[in-house]
Structures are given as C-alpha cells and as structure tokens.
Short mmCIF file of C-alpha atoms in Angstrom, two decimals:
data_model
loop_
_atom_site.label_atom_id
_atom_site.label_comp_id
_atom_site.label_asym_id
_atom_site.label_seq_id
_atom_site.Cartn_x
_atom_site.Cartn_y
_atom_site.Cartn_z
CA UNK A 59 27.45 -60.98 20.01
CA UNK A 60 30.66 -59.09 19.34
CA UNK A 61 28.71 -56.03 18.17
CA UNK A 62 26.64 -56.15 21.35
CA UNK A 63 29.76 -56.28 23.52
CA UNK A 64 31.44 -53.44 21.64
CA UNK A 65 28.23 -51.40 21.73
CA UNK A 66 27.84 -51.95 25.47
CA UNK A 67 31.44 -50.93 26.10
CA UNK A 68 31.00 -47.76 24.05
CA UNK A 69 27.82 -46.88 25.92
CA UNK A 70 29.56 -47.44 29.24
CA UNK A 71 32.41 -45.22 28.10
CA UNK A 72 30.05 -42.48 26.99
CA UNK A 73 28.03 -42.73 30.18
CA UNK A 74 31.23 -42.42 32.17
CA UNK A 75 32.21 -39.29 30.30
CA UNK A 76 28.82 -37.68 30.86
CA UNK A 77 28.40 -38.64 34.50
CA UNK A 78 29.42 -36.43 37.37
CA UNK A 79 32.75 -37.24 39.00
CA UNK A 80 31.65 -39.23 42.08
CA UNK A 81 34.69 -41.38 42.82
CA UNK A 82 38.17 -40.20 43.64
CA UNK A 83 40.58 -40.92 40.77
CA UNK A 84 42.71 -43.07 43.06
CA UNK A 85 39.73 -45.39 43.58
CA UNK A 86 39.15 -45.43 39.83
CA UNK A 87 42.82 -46.31 39.38
CA UNK A 88 42.40 -49.33 41.63
CA UNK A 89 39.20 -50.32 39.85
CA UNK A 90 40.80 -50.09 36.41
CA UNK A 91 43.83 -52.06 37.58
CA UNK A 92 41.56 -54.81 38.95
CA UNK A 93 39.71 -55.01 35.63
CA UNK A 94 43.02 -55.10 33.74
CA UNK A 95 44.20 -57.94 35.99
CA UNK A 96 40.94 -59.84 35.43
CA UNK A 97 41.36 -59.51 31.67
CA UNK A 98 44.93 -60.77 31.92
CA UNK A 99 43.82 -63.76 34.01
CA UNK A 100 41.03 -64.53 31.52
CA UNK A 101 43.64 -64.85 28.75
CA UNK A 102 43.01 -61.58 26.93
CA UNK A 103 46.58 -61.55 25.64
CA UNK A 104 45.85 -64.75 23.70
CA UNK A 105 42.91 -63.20 21.79
CA UNK A 106 44.15 -60.60 19.27
CA UNK A 107 41.27 -58.14 19.58
CA UNK A 108 41.17 -58.49 23.37
CA UNK A 109 44.95 -58.02 23.53
CA UNK A 110 44.63 -54.74 21.63
CA UNK A 111 42.07 -53.39 24.11
CA UNK A 112 44.14 -54.64 27.03
CA UNK A 113 47.17 -52.78 25.67
CA UNK A 114 45.10 -49.60 25.35
CA UNK A 115 43.81 -50.02 28.91
CA UNK A 116 47.36 -50.34 30.22
CA UNK A 117 48.50 -47.27 28.29
CA UNK A 118 45.58 -45.19 29.54
CA UNK A 119 46.13 -46.30 33.15
CA UNK A 120 49.81 -45.39 32.82
CA UNK A 121 48.91 -41.95 31.48
CA UNK A 122 46.39 -41.51 34.31
CA UNK A 123 49.08 -42.28 36.91
CA UNK A 124 51.32 -39.68 35.28
CA UNK A 125 48.50 -37.12 35.41
CA UNK A 126 47.76 -37.95 39.05
CA UNK A 127 51.41 -37.26 39.89
CA UNK A 128 50.90 -33.80 38.38
CA UNK A 129 47.65 -33.44 40.39
CA UNK A 130 45.54 -33.28 37.22
CA UNK A 131 42.74 -35.29 38.78
CA UNK A 132 39.95 -34.56 36.29
CA UNK A 133 42.07 -35.49 33.29
CA UNK A 134 43.33 -38.59 35.08
CA UNK A 135 39.76 -39.61 35.89
CA UNK A 136 38.86 -39.52 32.19
CA UNK A 137 41.85 -41.69 31.28
CA UNK A 138 40.91 -44.12 34.05
CA UNK A 139 37.34 -44.38 32.80
CA UNK A 140 38.61 -45.18 29.33
CA UNK A 141 41.13 -47.65 30.76
CA UNK A 142 38.43 -49.48 32.67
CA UNK A 143 36.13 -49.58 29.64
CA UNK A 144 38.89 -51.01 27.44
CA UNK A 145 39.87 -53.52 30.11
CA UNK A 146 36.23 -54.59 30.52
CA UNK A 147 35.94 -55.06 26.77
CA UNK A 148 39.18 -57.07 26.72
CA UNK A 149 37.77 -59.23 29.53
CA UNK A 150 34.50 -59.81 27.67
CA UNK A 151 36.31 -60.68 24.44
CA UNK A 152 38.62 -63.07 26.27
CA UNK A 153 35.66 -64.82 27.87
CA UNK A 154 33.82 -64.96 24.54
CA UNK A 155 36.69 -66.65 22.67
CA UNK A 156 36.32 -70.18 24.15
CA UNK A 157 32.55 -70.12 23.57
CA UNK A 158 33.07 -69.01 19.98
CA UNK A 159 35.65 -71.77 19.42
CA UNK A 160 33.27 -74.36 20.86
CA UNK A 161 30.44 -73.11 18.63
CA UNK A 162 32.73 -73.29 15.58
CA UNK A 163 33.66 -76.89 16.42
CA UNK A 164 29.99 -77.82 16.83
CA UNK A 165 29.19 -76.20 13.48
CA UNK A 166 32.01 -78.15 11.80
CA UNK A 167 30.79 -81.44 13.33
CA UNK A 168 27.27 -80.70 12.14
CA UNK A 169 28.51 -79.98 8.61
CA UNK A 170 30.50 -83.22 8.60
CA UNK A 171 27.44 -85.16 9.69
CA UNK A 172 25.31 -83.51 7.03
CA UNK A 173 27.85 -84.34 4.33
CA UNK A 174 28.40 -87.96 5.31
CA UNK A 175 26.12 -90.54 3.71
CA UNK A 176 23.48 -92.09 5.91
CA UNK A 177 24.43 -95.65 6.89
CA UNK A 178 21.74 -98.28 7.31
#
C-alpha cells in the first residue's frame, strides 16, 4: 500500500509539473496550506515518514512565499505544487498508520492463536 501511495504522489507531482498553469499561485498557496494543516491534524508529525514529508511541504511553502514576495510567480507555483504533493503524501501516510498498527495487532493475535495448543 505504501508503494501505491508514494507512486500516486509522484504521479500527481509529475502531472502538476507538466500541466499548464491554471490557478494563481496565491490560490495554490492556500490549497497547500490547507493540505499541510490537514496532515498536521491527522497526526503526521507522529509518523516518522509522514513527518519528513510534512517538513518538506512546509519548507517548500515557505520558499514559495519568499518567491511570491519577489513576484516570481512561476517558480513559486512549482514550489507550491511540490508542497501540496508532499503534504498530501504526509496526510495519506498519517491516515495509513493506524490501519497498519491495527493490522499488525491482528496478525500478532492470529499468530498467538496458531501457536497455542487446542483445548478440548
């Protein structure tokens, strides 16, 4: 599942780089900030891999704001696309973590049941 999420995020990032600039960078800034906030609320900082992508998203959004101040809109738009992709990946990883933990617990219970002798 992790490979599918990472692959989807990479495809989204590549599609964003290839697509024509349709949205003003300020709207992309808001969109990336919303996704960053969603990842934070989902607990991305508690999941090491998600936390790494969240940190990258924040850094890229910060760089985009700096570029917007210099009126470098096209460059800022690219940073914002990357920020949103990293934030979306952090969000997905944060949401995946509880399901993975639950699956691991179920697997452990199953192994315990398989190892215990059958009582009659």
